Amino acid sequence: MEEKLESMKNIIIGIIVIFTLHMMASQTVSAQQPDFSLTNQEAQPIYAILFDILSNNRESVVKHIFYPFERSYPLAPIKNANEMLAYYDNVFTDDVIKNITKNSEIWSIGWRGINIGDCLFGDFYDDGFKIYAVNYD
């Protein structure tokens, strides 16, 4: 009987230790969440690109696209800036421009990049901020 009590006591102590370690680990993880906010200086290139899109400055916009620019099947990826200029109206449709105009101040920032108005997706690369996707839904 004493062995069973000792065994139960060890199991309970083990459960308490595991629970305590789990609680400590979850507090450490939540305390170390990265800060995904942007400073005004970091946001300036994004504002410049949005301005270029809204003012139809195509030559400037195509410099801020990540190539190859993937599109939904069956459309082939756009390989470079010259192709983007040719397909510009197909990528930046009137609906996309309206979405950007309406929601340009609504940004979601996370580990995958920056989502601007549920429409544009981009991230910072070695050579600056680049748009890597456009959502048409």
PDB file of N, CA, C and O in Angstrom, residues 59-100:
ATOM      1  N   GLU A  59       6.082  52.992 -65.094  1.00  0.00           N
ATOM      2  CA  GLU A  59       7.531  52.753 -65.143  1.00  0.00           C
ATOM      3  C   GLU A  59       8.125  52.646 -63.740  1.00  0.00           C
ATOM      4  O   GLU A  59       9.043  51.877 -63.507  1.00  0.00           O
ATOM      5  N   SER A  60       7.597  53.417 -62.822  1.00  0.00           N
ATOM      6  CA  SER A  60       8.083  53.338 -61.446  1.00  0.00           C
ATOM      7  C   SER A  60       7.539  52.097 -60.736  1.00  0.00           C
ATOM      8  O   SER A  60       8.264  51.428 -59.998  1.00  0.00           O
ATOM      9  N   VAL A  61       6.272  51.774 -60.980  1.00  0.00           N
ATOM     10  CA  VAL A  61       5.654  50.623 -60.307  1.00  0.00           C
ATOM     11  C   VAL A  61       6.368  49.325 -60.668  1.00  0.00           C
ATOM     12  O   VAL A  61       6.653  48.508 -59.796  1.00  0.00           O
ATOM     13  N   VAL A  62       6.689  49.134 -61.949  1.00  0.00           N
ATOM     14  CA  VAL A  62       7.282  47.860 -62.370  1.00  0.00           C
ATOM     15  C   VAL A  62       8.658  47.633 -61.747  1.00  0.00           C
ATOM     16  O   VAL A  62       9.115  46.491 -61.671  1.00  0.00           O
ATOM     17  N   LYS A  63       9.297  48.695 -61.270  1.00  0.00           N
ATOM     18  CA  LYS A  63      10.579  48.535 -60.580  1.00  0.00           C
ATOM     19  C   LYS A  63      10.401  47.962 -59.175  1.00  0.00           C
ATOM     20  O   LYS A  63      11.361  47.518 -58.559  1.00  0.00           O
ATOM     21  N   HIS A  64       9.165  47.988 -58.677  1.00  0.00           N
ATOM     22  CA  HIS A  64       8.883  47.541 -57.318  1.00  0.00           C
ATOM     23  C   HIS A  64       8.051  46.257 -57.291  1.00  0.00           C
ATOM     24  O   HIS A  64       7.268  46.032 -56.380  1.00  0.00           O
ATOM     25  N   ILE A  65       8.254  45.437 -58.313  1.00  0.00           N
ATOM     26  CA  ILE A  65       7.583  44.143 -58.402  1.00  0.00           C
ATOM     27  C   ILE A  65       8.638  43.062 -58.223  1.00  0.00           C
ATOM     28  O   ILE A  65       9.739  43.164 -58.763  1.00  0.00           O
ATOM     29  N   PHE A  66       8.291  42.023 -57.470  1.00  0.00           N
ATOM     30  CA  PHE A  66       9.181  40.871 -57.315  1.00  0.00           C
ATOM     31  C   PHE A  66       8.935  39.931 -58.490  1.00  0.00           C
ATOM     32  O   PHE A  66       7.811  39.487 -58.712  1.00  0.00           O
ATOM     33  N   TYR A  67       9.995  39.666 -59.267  1.00  0.00           N
ATOM     34  CA  TYR A  67       9.888  38.792 -60.439  1.00  0.00           C
ATOM     35  C   TYR A  67      10.556  37.456 -60.163  1.00  0.00           C
ATOM     36  O   TYR A  67      11.556  37.411 -59.464  1.00  0.00           O
ATOM     37  N   PRO A  68      10.038  36.368 -60.698  1.00  0.00           N
ATOM     38  CA  PRO A  68       8.840  36.294 -61.529  1.00  0.00           C
ATOM     39  C   PRO A  68       7.586  36.541 -60.691  1.00  0.00           C
ATOM     40  O   PRO A  68       7.467  36.065 -59.574  1.00  0.00           O
ATOM     41  N   PHE A  69       6.678  37.302 -61.263  1.00  0.00           N
ATOM     42  CA  PHE A  69       5.418  37.655 -60.611  1.00  0.00           C
ATOM     43  C   PHE A  69       4.413  36.554 -60.939  1.00  0.00           C
ATOM     44  O   PHE A  69       3.949  36.443 -62.077  1.00  0.00           O
ATOM     45  N   GLU A  70       4.114  35.741 -59.939  1.00  0.00           N
ATOM     46  CA  GLU A  70       3.227  34.593 -60.149  1.00  0.00           C
ATOM     47  C   GLU A  70       1.784  35.042 -60.291  1.00  0.00           C
ATOM     48  O   GLU A  70       1.341  35.969 -59.620  1.00  0.00           O
ATOM     49  N   ARG A  71       1.061  34.379 -61.196  1.00  0.00           N
ATOM     50  CA  ARG A  71      -0.362  34.632 -61.389  1.00  0.00           C
ATOM     51  C   ARG A  71      -1.107  33.310 -61.346  1.00  0.00           C
ATOM     52  O   ARG A  71      -0.519  32.242 -61.486  1.00  0.00           O
ATOM     53  N   SER A  72      -2.409  33.396 -61.160  1.00  0.00           N
ATOM     54  CA  SER A  72      -3.228  32.192 -61.076  1.00  0.00           C
ATOM     55  C   SER A  72      -3.218  31.440 -62.402  1.00  0.00           C
ATOM     56  O   SER A  72      -3.210  32.048 -63.476  1.00  0.00           O
ATOM     57  N   TYR A  73      -3.238  30.122 -62.285  1.00  0.00           N
ATOM     58  CA  TYR A  73      -3.316  29.268 -63.463  1.00  0.00           C
ATOM     59  C   TYR A  73      -4.587  29.591 -64.220  1.00  0.00           C
ATOM     60  O   TYR A  73      -5.607  29.842 -63.594  1.00  0.00           O
ATOM     61  N   PRO A  74      -4.602  29.680 -65.465  1.00  0.00           N
ATOM     62  CA  PRO A  74      -3.627  29.248 -66.469  1.00  0.00           C
ATOM     63  C   PRO A  74      -2.667  30.356 -66.917  1.00  0.00           C
ATOM     64  O   PRO A  74      -1.913  30.180 -67.864  1.00  0.00           O
ATOM     65  N   LEU A  75      -2.685  31.507 -66.246  1.00  0.00           N
ATOM     66  CA  LEU A  75      -1.819  32.613 -66.640  1.00  0.00           C
ATOM     67  C   LEU A  75      -0.370  32.326 -66.266  1.00  0.00           C
ATOM     68  O   LEU A  75      -0.075  31.897 -65.145  1.00  0.00           O
ATOM     69  N   ALA A  76       0.526  32.589 -67.190  1.00  0.00           N
ATOM     70  CA  ALA A  76       1.955  32.372 -66.944  1.00  0.00           C
ATOM     71  C   ALA A  76       2.503  33.483 -66.057  1.00  0.00           C
ATOM     72  O   ALA A  76       1.974  34.599 -66.036  1.00  0.00           O
ATOM     73  N   PRO A  77       3.572  33.185 -65.307  1.00  0.00           N
ATOM     74  CA  PRO A  77       4.207  34.234 -64.496  1.00  0.00           C
ATOM     75  C   PRO A  77       4.764  35.344 -65.395  1.00  0.00           C
ATOM     76  O   PRO A  77       5.132  35.114 -66.543  1.00  0.00           O
ATOM     77  N   ILE A  78       4.813  36.533 -64.848  1.00  0.00           N
ATOM     78  CA  ILE A  78       5.423  37.665 -65.550  1.00  0.00           C
ATOM     79  C   ILE A  78       6.892  37.670 -65.155  1.00  0.00           C
ATOM     80  O   ILE A  78       7.229  37.761 -63.970  1.00  0.00           O
ATOM     81  N   LYS A  79       7.768  37.580 -66.141  1.00  0.00           N
ATOM     82  CA  LYS A  79       9.189  37.324 -65.876  1.00  0.00           C
ATOM     83  C   LYS A  79      10.022  38.560 -65.576  1.00  0.00           C
ATOM     84  O   LYS A  79      11.041  38.472 -64.893  1.00  0.00           O
ATOM     85  N   ASN A  80       9.612  39.727 -66.089  1.00  0.00           N
ATOM     86  CA  ASN A  80      10.455  40.910 -65.920  1.00  0.00           C
ATOM     87  C   ASN A  80       9.621  42.185 -66.076  1.00  0.00           C
ATOM     88  O   ASN A  80       8.417  42.128 -66.343  1.00  0.00           O
ATOM     89  N   ALA A  81      10.285  43.322 -65.938  1.00  0.00           N
ATOM     90  CA  ALA A  81       9.601  44.614 -65.986  1.00  0.00           C
ATOM     91  C   ALA A  81       8.973  44.887 -67.352  1.00  0.00           C
ATOM     92  O   ALA A  81       7.887  45.467 -67.433  1.00  0.00           O
ATOM     93  N   ASN A  82       9.637  44.477 -68.425  1.00  0.00           N
ATOM     94  CA  ASN A  82       9.062  44.700 -69.759  1.00  0.00           C
ATOM     95  C   ASN A  82       7.750  43.951 -69.930  1.00  0.00           C
ATOM     96  O   ASN A  82       6.787  44.487 -70.481  1.00  0.00           O
ATOM     97  N   GLU A  83       7.699  42.699 -69.465  1.00  0.00           N
ATOM     98  CA  GLU A  83       6.450  41.937 -69.526  1.00  0.00           C
ATOM     99  C   GLU A  83       5.387  42.566 -68.629  1.00  0.00           C
ATOM    100  O   GLU A  83       4.212  42.603 -68.986  1.00  0.00           O
ATOM    101  N   MET A  84       5.798  43.063 -67.474  1.00  0.00           N
ATOM    102  CA  MET A  84       4.833  43.689 -66.566  1.00  0.00           C
ATOM    103  C   MET A  84       4.219  44.928 -67.221  1.00  0.00           C
ATOM    104  O   MET A  84       3.019  45.163 -67.093  1.00  0.00           O
ATOM    105  N   LEU A  85       5.022  45.696 -67.933  1.00  0.00           N
ATOM    106  CA  LEU A  85       4.463  46.854 -68.635  1.00  0.00           C
ATOM    107  C   LEU A  85       3.422  46.409 -69.670  1.00  0.00           C
ATOM    108  O   LEU A  85       2.390  47.061 -69.829  1.00  0.00           O
ATOM    109  N   ALA A  86       3.681  45.296 -70.331  1.00  0.00           N
ATOM    110  CA  ALA A  86       2.741  44.796 -71.334  1.00  0.00           C
ATOM    111  C   ALA A  86       1.437  44.312 -70.702  1.00  0.00           C
ATOM    112  O   ALA A  86       0.362  44.464 -71.286  1.00  0.00           O
ATOM    113  N   TYR A  87       1.534  43.719 -69.506  1.00  0.00           N
ATOM    114  CA  TYR A  87       0.356  43.160 -68.835  1.00  0.00           C
ATOM    115  C   TYR A  87      -0.161  44.032 -67.690  1.00  0.00           C
ATOM    116  O   TYR A  87      -1.009  43.597 -66.915  1.00  0.00           O
ATOM    117  N   TYR A  88       0.344  45.240 -67.594  1.00  0.00           N
ATOM    118  CA  TYR A  88       0.043  46.117 -66.453  1.00  0.00           C
ATOM    119  C   TYR A  88      -1.465  46.255 -66.203  1.00  0.00           C
ATOM    120  O   TYR A  88      -1.927  46.126 -65.072  1.00  0.00           O
ATOM    121  N   ASP A  89      -2.234  46.497 -67.243  1.00  0.00           N
ATOM    122  CA  ASP A  89      -3.679  46.684 -67.075  1.00  0.00           C
ATOM    123  C   ASP A  89      -4.388  45.408 -66.635  1.00  0.00           C
ATOM    124  O   ASP A  89      -5.458  45.473 -66.040  1.00  0.00           O
ATOM    125  N   ASN A  90      -3.794  44.252 -66.926  1.00  0.00           N
ATOM    126  CA  ASN A  90      -4.362  42.987 -66.474  1.00  0.00           C
ATOM    127  C   ASN A  90      -4.042  42.714 -65.007  1.00  0.00           C
ATOM    128  O   ASN A  90      -4.790  42.014 -64.333  1.00  0.00           O
ATOM    129  N   VAL A  91      -2.926  43.246 -64.537  1.00  0.00           N
ATOM    130  CA  VAL A  91      -2.530  43.049 -63.136  1.00  0.00           C
ATOM    131  C   VAL A  91      -3.195  44.105 -62.256  1.00  0.00           C
ATOM    132  O   VAL A  91      -3.836  43.787 -61.253  1.00  0.00           O
ATOM    133  N   PHE A  92      -3.045  45.357 -62.623  1.00  0.00           N
ATOM    134  CA  PHE A  92      -3.612  46.460 -61.843  1.00  0.00           C
ATOM    135  C   PHE A  92      -4.922  46.899 -62.501  1.00  0.00           C
ATOM    136  O   PHE A  92      -4.998  47.941 -63.160  1.00  0.00           O
ATOM    137  N   THR A  93      -5.940  46.084 -62.316  1.00  0.00           N
ATOM    138  CA  THR A  93      -7.258  46.333 -62.906  1.00  0.00           C
ATOM    139  C   THR A  93      -7.942  47.498 -62.194  1.00  0.00           C
ATOM    140  O   THR A  93      -7.493  47.958 -61.135  1.00  0.00           O
ATOM    141  N   ASP A  94      -9.051  47.950 -62.759  1.00  0.00           N
ATOM    142  CA  ASP A  94      -9.825  49.027 -62.125  1.00  0.00           C
ATOM    143  C   ASP A  94     -10.275  48.634 -60.727  1.00  0.00           C
ATOM    144  O   ASP A  94     -10.257  49.449 -59.804  1.00  0.00           O
ATOM    145  N   ASP A  95     -10.664  47.362 -60.553  1.00  0.00           N
ATOM    146  CA  ASP A  95     -11.093  46.899 -59.227  1.00  0.00           C
ATOM    147  C   ASP A  95      -9.941  46.935 -58.222  1.00  0.00           C
ATOM    148  O   ASP A  95     -10.140  47.283 -57.059  1.00  0.00           O
ATOM    149  N   VAL A  96      -8.750  46.560 -58.658  1.00  0.00           N
ATOM    150  CA  VAL A  96      -7.579  46.609 -57.776  1.00  0.00           C
ATOM    151  C   VAL A  96      -7.284  48.056 -57.395  1.00  0.00           C
ATOM    152  O   VAL A  96      -7.047  48.367 -56.220  1.00  0.00           O
ATOM    153  N   ILE A  97      -7.329  48.963 -58.367  1.00  0.00           N
ATOM    154  CA  ILE A  97      -7.067  50.384 -58.094  1.00  0.00           C
ATOM    155  C   ILE A  97      -8.108  50.936 -57.115  1.00  0.00           C
ATOM    156  O   ILE A  97      -7.770  51.658 -56.176  1.00  0.00           O
ATOM    157  N   LYS A  98      -9.376  50.581 -57.300  1.00  0.00           N
ATOM    158  CA  LYS A  98     -10.432  51.033 -56.377  1.00  0.00           C
ATOM    159  C   LYS A  98     -10.188  50.499 -54.971  1.00  0.00           C
ATOM    160  O   LYS A  98     -10.368  51.220 -53.989  1.00  0.00           O
ATOM    161  N   ASN A  99      -9.782  49.230 -54.881  1.00  0.00           N
ATOM    162  CA  ASN A  99      -9.494  48.631 -53.570  1.00  0.00           C
ATOM    163  C   ASN A  99      -8.338  49.359 -52.898  1.00  0.00           C
ATOM    164  O   ASN A  99      -8.383  49.656 -51.704  1.00  0.00           O
ATOM    165  N   ILE A 100      -7.297  49.663 -53.649  1.00  0.00           N
ATOM    166  CA  ILE A 100      -6.153  50.382 -53.084  1.00  0.00           C
ATOM    167  C   ILE A 100      -6.579  51.779 -52.633  1.00  0.00           C
ATOM    168  O   ILE A 100      -6.218  52.235 -51.547  1.00  0.00           O
TER     169      ILE A 100
END
